[in-house]
PDB file of C-alpha atoms and ligand atoms in Angstrom:
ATOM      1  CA  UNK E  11      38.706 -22.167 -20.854  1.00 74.00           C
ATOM      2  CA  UNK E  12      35.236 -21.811 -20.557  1.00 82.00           C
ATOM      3  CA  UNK E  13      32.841 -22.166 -23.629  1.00 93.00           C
ATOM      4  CA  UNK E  14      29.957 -19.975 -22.792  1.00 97.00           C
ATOM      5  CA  UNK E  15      26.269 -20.560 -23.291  1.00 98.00           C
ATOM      6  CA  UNK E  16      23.364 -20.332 -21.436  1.00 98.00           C
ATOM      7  CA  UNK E  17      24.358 -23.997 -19.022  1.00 98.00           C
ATOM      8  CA  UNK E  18      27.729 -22.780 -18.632  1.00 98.00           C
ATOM      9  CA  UNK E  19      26.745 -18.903 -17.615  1.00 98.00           C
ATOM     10  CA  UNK E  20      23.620 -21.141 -15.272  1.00 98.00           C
ATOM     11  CA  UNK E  21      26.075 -23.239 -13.705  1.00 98.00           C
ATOM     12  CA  UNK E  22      28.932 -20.519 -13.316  1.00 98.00           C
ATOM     13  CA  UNK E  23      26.467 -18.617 -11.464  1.00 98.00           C
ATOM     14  CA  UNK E  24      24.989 -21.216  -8.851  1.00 98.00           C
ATOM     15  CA  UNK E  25      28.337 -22.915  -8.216  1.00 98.00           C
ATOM     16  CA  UNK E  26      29.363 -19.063  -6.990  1.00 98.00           C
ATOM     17  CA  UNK E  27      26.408 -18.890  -5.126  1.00 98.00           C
ATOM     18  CA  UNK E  28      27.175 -22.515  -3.644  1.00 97.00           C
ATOM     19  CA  UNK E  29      30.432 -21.848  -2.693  1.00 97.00           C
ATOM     20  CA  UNK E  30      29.939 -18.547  -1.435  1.00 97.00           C
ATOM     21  CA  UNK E  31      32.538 -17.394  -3.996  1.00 97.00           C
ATOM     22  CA  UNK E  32      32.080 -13.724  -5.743  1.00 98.00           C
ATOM     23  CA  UNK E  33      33.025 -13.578  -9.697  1.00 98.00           C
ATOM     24  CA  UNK E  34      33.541 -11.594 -12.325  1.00 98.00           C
ATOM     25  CA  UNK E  35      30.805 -10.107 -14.624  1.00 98.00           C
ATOM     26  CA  UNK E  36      30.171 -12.917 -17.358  1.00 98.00           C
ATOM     27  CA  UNK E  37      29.623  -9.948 -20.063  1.00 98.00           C
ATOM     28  CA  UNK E  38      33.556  -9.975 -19.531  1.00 98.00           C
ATOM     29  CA  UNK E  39      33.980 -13.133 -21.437  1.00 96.00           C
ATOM     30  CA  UNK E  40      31.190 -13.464 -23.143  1.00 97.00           C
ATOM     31  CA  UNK E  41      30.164 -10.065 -24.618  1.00 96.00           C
ATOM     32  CA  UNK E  42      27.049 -11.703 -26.700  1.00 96.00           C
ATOM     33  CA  UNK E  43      25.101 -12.114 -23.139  1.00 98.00           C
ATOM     34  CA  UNK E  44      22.572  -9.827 -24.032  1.00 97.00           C
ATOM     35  CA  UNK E  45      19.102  -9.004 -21.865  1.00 96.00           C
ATOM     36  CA  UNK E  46      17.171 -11.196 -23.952  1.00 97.00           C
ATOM     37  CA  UNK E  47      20.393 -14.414 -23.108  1.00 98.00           C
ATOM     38  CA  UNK E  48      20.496 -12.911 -19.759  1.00 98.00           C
ATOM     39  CA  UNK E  49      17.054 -14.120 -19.169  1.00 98.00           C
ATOM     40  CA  UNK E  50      17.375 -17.074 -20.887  1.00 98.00           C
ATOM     41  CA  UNK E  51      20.254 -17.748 -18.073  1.00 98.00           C
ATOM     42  CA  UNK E  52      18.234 -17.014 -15.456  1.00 98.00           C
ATOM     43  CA  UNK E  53      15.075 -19.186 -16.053  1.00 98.00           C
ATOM     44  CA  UNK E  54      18.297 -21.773 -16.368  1.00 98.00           C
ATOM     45  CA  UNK E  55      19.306 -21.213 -13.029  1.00 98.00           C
ATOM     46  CA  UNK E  56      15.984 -21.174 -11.492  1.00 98.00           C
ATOM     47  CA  UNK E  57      15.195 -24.163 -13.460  1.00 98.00           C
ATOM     48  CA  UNK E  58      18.282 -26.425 -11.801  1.00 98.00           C
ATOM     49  CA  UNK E  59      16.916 -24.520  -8.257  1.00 98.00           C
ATOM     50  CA  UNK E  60      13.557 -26.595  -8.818  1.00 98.00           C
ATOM     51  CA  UNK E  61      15.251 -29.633  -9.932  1.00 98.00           C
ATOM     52  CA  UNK E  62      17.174 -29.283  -6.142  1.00 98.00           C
ATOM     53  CA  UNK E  63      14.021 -29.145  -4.490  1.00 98.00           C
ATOM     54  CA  UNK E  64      12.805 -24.924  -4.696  1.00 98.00           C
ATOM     55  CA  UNK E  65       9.481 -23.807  -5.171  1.00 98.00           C
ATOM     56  CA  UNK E  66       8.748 -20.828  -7.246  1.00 98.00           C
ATOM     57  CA  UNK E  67       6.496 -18.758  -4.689  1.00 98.00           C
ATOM     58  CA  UNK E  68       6.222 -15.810  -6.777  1.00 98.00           C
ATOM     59  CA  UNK E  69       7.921 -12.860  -8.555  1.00 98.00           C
ATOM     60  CA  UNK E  70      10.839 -10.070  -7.768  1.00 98.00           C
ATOM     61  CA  UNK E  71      11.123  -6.317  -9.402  1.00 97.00           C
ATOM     62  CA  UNK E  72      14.810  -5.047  -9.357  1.00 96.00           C
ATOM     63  CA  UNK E  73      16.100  -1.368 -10.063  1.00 94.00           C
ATOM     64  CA  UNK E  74      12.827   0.180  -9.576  1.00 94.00           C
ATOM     65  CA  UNK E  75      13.896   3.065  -7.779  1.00 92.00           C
ATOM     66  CA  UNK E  76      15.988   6.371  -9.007  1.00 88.00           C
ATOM     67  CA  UNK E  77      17.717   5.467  -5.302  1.00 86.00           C
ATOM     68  CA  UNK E  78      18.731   1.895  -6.680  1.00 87.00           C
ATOM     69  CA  UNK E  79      19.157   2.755 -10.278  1.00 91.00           C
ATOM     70  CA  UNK E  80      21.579   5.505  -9.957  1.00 89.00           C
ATOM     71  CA  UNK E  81      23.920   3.113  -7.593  1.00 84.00           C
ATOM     72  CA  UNK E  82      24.259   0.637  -9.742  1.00 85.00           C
ATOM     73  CA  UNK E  83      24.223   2.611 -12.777  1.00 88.00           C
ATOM     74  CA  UNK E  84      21.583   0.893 -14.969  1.00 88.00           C
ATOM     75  CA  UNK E  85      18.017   2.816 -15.448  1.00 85.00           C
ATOM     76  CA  UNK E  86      16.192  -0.387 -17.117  1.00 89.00           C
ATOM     77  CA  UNK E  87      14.133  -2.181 -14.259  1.00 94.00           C
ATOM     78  CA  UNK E  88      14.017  -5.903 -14.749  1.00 97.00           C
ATOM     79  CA  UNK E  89      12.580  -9.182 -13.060  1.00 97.00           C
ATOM     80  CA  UNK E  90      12.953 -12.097 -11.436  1.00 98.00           C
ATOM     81  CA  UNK E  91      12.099 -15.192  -9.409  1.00 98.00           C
ATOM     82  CA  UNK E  92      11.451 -15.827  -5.465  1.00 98.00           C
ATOM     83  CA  UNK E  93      12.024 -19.466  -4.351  1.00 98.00           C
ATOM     84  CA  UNK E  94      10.595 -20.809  -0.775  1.00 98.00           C
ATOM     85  CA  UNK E  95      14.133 -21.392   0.414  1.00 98.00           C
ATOM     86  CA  UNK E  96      14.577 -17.361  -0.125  1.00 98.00           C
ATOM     87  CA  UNK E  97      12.209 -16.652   2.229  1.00 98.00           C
ATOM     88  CA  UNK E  98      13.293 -15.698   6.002  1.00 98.00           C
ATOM     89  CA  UNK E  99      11.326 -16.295   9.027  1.00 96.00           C
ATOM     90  CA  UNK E 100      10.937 -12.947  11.343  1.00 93.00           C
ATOM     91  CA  UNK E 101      13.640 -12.681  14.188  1.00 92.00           C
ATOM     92  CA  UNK E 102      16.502 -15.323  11.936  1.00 94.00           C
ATOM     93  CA  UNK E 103      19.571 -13.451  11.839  1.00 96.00           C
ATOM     94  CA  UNK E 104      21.320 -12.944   8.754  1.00 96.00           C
ATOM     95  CA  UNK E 105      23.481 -16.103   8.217  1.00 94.00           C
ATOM     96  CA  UNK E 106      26.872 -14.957   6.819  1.00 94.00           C
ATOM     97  CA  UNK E 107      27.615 -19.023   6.005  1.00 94.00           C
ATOM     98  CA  UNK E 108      25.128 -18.056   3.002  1.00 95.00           C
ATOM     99  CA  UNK E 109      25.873 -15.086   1.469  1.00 97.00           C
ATOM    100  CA  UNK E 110      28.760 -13.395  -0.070  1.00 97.00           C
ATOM    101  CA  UNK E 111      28.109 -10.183   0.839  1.00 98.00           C
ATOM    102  CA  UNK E 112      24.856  -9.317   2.011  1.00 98.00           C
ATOM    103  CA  UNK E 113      22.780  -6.141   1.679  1.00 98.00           C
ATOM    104  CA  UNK E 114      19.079  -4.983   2.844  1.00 98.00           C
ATOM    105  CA  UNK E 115      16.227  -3.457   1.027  1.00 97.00           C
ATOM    106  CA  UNK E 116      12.973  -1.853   2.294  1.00 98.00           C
ATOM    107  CA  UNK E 117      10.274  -2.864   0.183  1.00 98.00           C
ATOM    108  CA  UNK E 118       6.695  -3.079  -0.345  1.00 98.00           C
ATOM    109  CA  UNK E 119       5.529  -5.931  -1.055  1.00 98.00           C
ATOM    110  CA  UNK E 120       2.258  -7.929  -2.764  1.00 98.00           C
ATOM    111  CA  UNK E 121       0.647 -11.123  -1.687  1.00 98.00           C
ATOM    112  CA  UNK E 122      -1.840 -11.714  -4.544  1.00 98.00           C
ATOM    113  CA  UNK E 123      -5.570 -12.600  -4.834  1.00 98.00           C
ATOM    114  CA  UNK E 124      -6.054 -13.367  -8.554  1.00 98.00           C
ATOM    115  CA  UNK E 125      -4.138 -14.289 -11.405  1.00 98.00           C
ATOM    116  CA  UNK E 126      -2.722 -11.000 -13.377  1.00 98.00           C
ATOM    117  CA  UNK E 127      -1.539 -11.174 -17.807  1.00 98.00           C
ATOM    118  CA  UNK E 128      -0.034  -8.645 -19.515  1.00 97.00           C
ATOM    119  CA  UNK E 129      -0.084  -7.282 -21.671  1.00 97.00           C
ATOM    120  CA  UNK E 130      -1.991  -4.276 -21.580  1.00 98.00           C
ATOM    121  CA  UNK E 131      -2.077  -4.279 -17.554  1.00 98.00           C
ATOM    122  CA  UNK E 132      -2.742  -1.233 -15.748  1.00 98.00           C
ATOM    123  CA  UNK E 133      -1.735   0.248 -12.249  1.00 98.00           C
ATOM    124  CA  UNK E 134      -5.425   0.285 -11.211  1.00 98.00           C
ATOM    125  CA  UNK E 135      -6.279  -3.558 -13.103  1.00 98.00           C
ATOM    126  CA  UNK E 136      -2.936  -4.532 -11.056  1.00 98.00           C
ATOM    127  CA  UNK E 137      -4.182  -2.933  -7.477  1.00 98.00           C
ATOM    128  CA  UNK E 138      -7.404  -4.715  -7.827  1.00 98.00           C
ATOM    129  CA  UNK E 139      -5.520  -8.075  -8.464  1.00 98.00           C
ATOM    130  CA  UNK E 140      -3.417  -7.811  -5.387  1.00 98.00           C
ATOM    131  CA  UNK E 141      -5.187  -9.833  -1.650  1.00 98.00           C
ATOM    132  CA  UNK E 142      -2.532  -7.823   0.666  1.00 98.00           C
ATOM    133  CA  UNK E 143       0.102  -5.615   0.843  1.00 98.00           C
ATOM    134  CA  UNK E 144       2.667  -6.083   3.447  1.00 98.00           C
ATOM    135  CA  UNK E 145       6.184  -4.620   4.436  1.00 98.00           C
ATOM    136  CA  UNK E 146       9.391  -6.554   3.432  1.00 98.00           C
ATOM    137  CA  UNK E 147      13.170  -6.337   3.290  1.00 98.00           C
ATOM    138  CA  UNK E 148      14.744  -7.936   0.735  1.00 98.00           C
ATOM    139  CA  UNK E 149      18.266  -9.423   1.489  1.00 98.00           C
ATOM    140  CA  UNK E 150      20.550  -9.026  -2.146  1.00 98.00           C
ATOM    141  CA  UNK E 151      23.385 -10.371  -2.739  1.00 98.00           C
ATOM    142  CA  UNK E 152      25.218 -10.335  -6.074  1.00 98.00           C
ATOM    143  CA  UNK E 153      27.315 -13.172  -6.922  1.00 98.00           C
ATOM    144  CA  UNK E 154      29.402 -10.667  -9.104  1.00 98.00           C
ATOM    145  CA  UNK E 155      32.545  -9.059  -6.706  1.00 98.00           C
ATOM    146  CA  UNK E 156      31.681  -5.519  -5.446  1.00 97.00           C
ATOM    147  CA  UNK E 157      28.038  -5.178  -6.955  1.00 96.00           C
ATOM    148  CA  UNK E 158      29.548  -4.538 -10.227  1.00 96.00           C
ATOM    149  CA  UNK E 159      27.695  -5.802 -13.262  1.00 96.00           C
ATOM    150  CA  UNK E 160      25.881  -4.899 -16.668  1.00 95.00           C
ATOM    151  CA  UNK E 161      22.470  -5.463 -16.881  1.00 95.00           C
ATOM    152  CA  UNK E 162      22.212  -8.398 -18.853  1.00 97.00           C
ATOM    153  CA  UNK E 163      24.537 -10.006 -15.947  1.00 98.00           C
ATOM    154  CA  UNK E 164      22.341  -8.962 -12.999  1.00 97.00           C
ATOM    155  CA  UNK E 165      19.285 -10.362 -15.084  1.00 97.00           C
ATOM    156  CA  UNK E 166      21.070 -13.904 -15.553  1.00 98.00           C
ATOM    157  CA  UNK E 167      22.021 -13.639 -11.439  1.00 98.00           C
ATOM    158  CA  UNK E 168      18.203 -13.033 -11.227  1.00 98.00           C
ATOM    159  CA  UNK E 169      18.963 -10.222 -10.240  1.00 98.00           C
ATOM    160  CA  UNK E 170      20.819 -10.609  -7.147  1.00 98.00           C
ATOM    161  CA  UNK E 171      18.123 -12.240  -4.853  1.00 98.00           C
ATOM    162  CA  UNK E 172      19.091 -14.062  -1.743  1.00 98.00           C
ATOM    163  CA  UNK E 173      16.183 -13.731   1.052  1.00 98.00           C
ATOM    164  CA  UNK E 174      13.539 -12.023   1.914  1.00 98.00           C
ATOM    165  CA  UNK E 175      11.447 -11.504   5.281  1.00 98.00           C
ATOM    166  CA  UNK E 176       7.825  -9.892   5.292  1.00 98.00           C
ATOM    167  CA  UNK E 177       6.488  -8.216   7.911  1.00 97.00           C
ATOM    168  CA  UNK E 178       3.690  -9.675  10.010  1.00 95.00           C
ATOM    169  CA  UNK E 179       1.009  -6.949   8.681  1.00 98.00           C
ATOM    170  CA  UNK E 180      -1.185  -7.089   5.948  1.00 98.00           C
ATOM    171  CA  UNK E 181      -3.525  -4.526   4.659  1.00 98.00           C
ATOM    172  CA  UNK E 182      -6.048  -4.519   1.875  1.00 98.00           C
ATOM    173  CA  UNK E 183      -4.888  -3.013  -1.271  1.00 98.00           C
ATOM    174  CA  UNK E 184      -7.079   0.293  -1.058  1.00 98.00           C
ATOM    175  CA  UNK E 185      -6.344   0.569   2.927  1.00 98.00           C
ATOM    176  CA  UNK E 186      -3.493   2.503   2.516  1.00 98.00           C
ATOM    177  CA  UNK E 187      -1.993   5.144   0.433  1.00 98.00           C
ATOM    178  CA  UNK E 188       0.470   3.146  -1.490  1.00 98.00           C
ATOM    179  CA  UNK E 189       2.455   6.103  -2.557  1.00 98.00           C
ATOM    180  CA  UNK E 190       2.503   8.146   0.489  1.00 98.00           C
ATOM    181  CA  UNK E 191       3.045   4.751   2.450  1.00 98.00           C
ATOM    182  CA  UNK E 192       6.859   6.028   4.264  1.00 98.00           C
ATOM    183  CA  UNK E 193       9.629   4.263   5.161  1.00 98.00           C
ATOM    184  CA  UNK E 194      12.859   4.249   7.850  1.00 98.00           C
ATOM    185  CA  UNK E 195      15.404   2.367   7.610  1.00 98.00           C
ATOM    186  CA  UNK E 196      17.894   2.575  10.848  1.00 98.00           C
ATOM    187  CA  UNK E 197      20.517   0.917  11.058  1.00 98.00           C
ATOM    188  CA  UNK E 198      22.124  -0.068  14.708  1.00 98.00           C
ATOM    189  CA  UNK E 199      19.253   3.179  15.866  1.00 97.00           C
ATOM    190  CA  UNK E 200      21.092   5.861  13.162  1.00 98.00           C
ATOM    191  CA  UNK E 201      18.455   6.253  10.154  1.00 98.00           C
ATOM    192  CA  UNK E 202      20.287   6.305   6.912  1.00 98.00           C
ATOM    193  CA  UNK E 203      17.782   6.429   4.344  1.00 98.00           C
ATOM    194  CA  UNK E 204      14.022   7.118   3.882  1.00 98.00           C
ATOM    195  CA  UNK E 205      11.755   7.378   1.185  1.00 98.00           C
ATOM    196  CA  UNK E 206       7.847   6.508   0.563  1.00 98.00           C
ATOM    197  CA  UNK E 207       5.968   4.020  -1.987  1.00 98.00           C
ATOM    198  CA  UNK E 208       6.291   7.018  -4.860  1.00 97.00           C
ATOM    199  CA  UNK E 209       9.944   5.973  -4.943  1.00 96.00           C
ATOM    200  CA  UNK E 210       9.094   2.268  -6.788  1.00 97.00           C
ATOM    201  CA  UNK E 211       7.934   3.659 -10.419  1.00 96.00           C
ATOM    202  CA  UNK E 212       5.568   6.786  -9.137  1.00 97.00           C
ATOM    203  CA  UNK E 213       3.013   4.109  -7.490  1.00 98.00           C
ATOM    204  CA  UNK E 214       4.101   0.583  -6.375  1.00 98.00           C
ATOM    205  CA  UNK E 215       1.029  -0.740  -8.134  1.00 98.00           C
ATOM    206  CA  UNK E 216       2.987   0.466 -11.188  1.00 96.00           C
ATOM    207  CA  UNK E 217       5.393  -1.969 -10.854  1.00 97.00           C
ATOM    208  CA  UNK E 218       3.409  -4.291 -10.297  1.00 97.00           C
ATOM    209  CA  UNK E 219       2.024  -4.178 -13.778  1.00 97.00           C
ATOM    210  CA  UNK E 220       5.641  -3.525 -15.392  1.00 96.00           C
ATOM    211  CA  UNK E 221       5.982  -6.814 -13.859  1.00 97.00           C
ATOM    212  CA  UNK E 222       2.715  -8.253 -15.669  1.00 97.00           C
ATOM    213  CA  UNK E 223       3.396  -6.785 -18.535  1.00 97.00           C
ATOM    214  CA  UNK E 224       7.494  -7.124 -19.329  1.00 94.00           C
ATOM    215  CA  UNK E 225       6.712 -11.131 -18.044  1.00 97.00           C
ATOM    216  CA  UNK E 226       3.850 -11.264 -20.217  1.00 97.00           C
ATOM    217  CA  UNK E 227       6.381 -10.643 -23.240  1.00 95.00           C
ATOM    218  CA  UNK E 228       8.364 -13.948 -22.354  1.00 96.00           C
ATOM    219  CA  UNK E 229       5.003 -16.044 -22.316  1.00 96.00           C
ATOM    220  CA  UNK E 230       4.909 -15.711 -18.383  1.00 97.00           C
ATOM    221  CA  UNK E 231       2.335 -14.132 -15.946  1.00 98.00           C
ATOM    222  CA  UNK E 232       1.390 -13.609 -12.280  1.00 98.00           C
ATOM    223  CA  UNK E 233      -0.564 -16.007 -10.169  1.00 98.00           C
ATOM    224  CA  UNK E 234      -3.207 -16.087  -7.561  1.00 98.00           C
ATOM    225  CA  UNK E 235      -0.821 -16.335  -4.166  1.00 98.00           C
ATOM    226  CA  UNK E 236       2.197 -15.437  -5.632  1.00 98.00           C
ATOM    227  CA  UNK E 237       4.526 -12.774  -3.587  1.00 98.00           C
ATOM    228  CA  UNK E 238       5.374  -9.846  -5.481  1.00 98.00           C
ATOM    229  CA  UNK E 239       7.872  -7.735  -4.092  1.00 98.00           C
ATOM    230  CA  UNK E 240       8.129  -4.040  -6.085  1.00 98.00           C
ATOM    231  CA  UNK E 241      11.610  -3.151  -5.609  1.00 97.00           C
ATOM    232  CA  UNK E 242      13.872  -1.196  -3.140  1.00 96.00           C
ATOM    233  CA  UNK E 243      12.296   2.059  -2.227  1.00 96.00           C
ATOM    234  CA  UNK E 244      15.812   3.077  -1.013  1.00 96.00           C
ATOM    235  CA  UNK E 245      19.271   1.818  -1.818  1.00 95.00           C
ATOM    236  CA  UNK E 246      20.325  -1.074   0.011  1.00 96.00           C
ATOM    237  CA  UNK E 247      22.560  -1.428   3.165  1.00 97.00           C
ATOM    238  CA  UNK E 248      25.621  -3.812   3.625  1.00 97.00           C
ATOM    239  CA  UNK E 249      24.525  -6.034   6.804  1.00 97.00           C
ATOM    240  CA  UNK E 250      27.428  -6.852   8.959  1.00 96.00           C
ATOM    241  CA  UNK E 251      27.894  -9.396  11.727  1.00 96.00           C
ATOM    242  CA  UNK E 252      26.110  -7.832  14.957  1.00 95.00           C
ATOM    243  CA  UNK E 253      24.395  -4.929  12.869  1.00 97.00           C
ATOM    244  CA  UNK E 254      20.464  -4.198  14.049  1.00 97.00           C
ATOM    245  CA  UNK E 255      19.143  -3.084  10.302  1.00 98.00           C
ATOM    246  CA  UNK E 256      15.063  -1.930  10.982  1.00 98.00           C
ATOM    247  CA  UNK E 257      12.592  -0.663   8.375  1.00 98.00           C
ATOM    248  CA  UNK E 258       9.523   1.150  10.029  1.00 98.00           C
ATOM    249  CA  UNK E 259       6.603   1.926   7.771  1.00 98.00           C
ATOM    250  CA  UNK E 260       3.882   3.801   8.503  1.00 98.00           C
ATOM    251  CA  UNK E 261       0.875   1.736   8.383  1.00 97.00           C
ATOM    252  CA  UNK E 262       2.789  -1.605   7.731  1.00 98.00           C
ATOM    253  CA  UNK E 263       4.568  -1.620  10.628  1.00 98.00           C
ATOM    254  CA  UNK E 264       8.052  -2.717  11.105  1.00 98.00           C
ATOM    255  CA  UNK E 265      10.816  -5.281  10.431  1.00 98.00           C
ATOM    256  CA  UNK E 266      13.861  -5.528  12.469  1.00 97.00           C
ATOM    257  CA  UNK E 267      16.690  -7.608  11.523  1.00 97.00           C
ATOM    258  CA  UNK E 268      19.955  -8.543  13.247  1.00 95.00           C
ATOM    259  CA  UNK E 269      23.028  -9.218  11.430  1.00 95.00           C
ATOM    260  CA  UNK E 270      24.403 -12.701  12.509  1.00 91.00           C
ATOM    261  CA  UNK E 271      27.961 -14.116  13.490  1.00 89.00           C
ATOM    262  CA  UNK E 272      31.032 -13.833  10.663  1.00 89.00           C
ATOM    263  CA  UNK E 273      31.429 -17.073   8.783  1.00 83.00           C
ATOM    264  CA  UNK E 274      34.823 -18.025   8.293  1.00 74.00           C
ATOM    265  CA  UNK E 275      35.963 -18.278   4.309  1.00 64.00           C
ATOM    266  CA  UNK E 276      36.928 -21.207   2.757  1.00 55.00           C
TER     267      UNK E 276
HETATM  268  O1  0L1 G   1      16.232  -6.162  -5.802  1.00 55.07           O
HETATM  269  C1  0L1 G   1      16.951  -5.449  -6.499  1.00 55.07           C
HETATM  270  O2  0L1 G   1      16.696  -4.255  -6.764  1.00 55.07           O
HETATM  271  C2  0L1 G   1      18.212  -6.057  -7.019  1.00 55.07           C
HETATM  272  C3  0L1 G   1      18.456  -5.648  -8.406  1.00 55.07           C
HETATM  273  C4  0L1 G   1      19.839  -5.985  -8.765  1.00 55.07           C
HETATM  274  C5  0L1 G   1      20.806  -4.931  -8.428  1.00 55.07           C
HETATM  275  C6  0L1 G   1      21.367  -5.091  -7.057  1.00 55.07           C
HETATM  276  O3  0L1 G   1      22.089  -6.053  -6.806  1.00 55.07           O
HETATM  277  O4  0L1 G   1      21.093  -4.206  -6.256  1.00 55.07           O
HETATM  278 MG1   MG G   2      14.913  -5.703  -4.195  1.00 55.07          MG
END
């Protein structure tokens, strides 16, 4: 039996992720895992990560969209951490030897030019803080079987992240119109969903300071160079083996990833 607490609920978490091995929520078993545990958990987690060798290269918004939130059933949008080994080179295929069950999310994303505390931060302080804006698609996937969770467990999975590729574009912060700033996603030519920046929070930049300001609240804040991404603007898609998944933006141009071979289970 397992006696939970915030190593166990860690290790539980990146031995699933290791192994390639979906699970159960943890709320489940151990009904005290509340947001405030959850992210307890997941600075845990990411804390064992750096000990094997990650580097924290920025921040992660999940559920910032009505598109995301009403999937997964959970209106509260929450954050989390990007490591280096998350990050995927243009042109890599998906490798299903990683991931449990992958899925893809346009996003837009922030590389950043100064430092940014909460709290008190505002969309226009946050825009001003940002070096470039780029396109990305974030590659989720939840160690918890079939996407299902609370959101205290998707907080102490840090919320789902697995890889992330950004597109070879960047604009200045006030080169584009965030909001109207559209996207396609296609996937093998068919387009299944679209939205535009207005999707993440009203105004990507306003995530960006929910970001600021909710890390700001656990002692934590934003740094010069750090990679922000805001959030799905659209739900995400299951990859499969073979798929061709693209997200075309308007100004930020496009992304195209391929869905690798199967892996075999173990
Ligand atoms: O990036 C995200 O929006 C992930 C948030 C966690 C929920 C999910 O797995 O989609
Ligand atoms: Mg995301």
């Amino acid at each position: 039996m397992t006696i939970w607490n915030i190593d166990s609920a860690a290790r539980h978490l990146l031995d699933a992720e290791a192994d390639r091995r979906d699970i159960t929520p943890i709320t489940d078993d151990w009904a005290e895992l509340d947001i405030a545990t959850g992210y307890r958990v997941q600075d845990a987690l990411i804390t064992d990560k750096i000990a094997n060798g990650h580097t924290v290269v920025g921040v992660k918004l999940g559920l910032t969209s009505r598109a995301k939130q009403q999937r997964m059933g959970i209106d509260s949008p929450l954050t989390a951490v990007l490591t280096d080994k998350m990050y995927l080179e243009a042109g890599v295929p998906v490798d299903f030897s990683r991931f449990i069950h992958p899925r893809i999310e346009p996003e837009i994303v922030f590389v950043m030019g100064e430092d940014l505390a909460g709290p008190g931060i505002t969309s226009a302080r946050a825009l001003a803080a940002v070096r470039s804006v780029h396109a990305g698609f974030e590659v989720i996937d939840s160690r918890y079987r079939d996407f299902k969770f609370t959101l205290p467990d998707v907080i102490a999975d840090n919320a789902s992240s697995a890889g992330f590729y950004l597109g070879g574009i960047a604009r200045g912060p006030f080169d584009l119109d965030l909001q109207m700033e559209a996207c396609l996603v296609r996937v093998n030519g068919q387009v299944v969903y679209s939205a535009t920046g207005a999707a993440v929070q009203g105004h990507p930049a306003e995530a960006l300071a929910l970001a600021a300001n909710s890390l700001a609240a656990r002692g934590r804040s934003i740094h010069a160079g750090d990679i922000v991404l805001t959030g799905g603007m659209t739900d995400a898609v299951f990859v499969n083996p073979g798929d061709q998944i693209s997200a075309e933006f308007t100004s930020l141009g496009s992304i195209v990833v391929a869905g690798g071979a199967a892996a075999p289970r173990c």
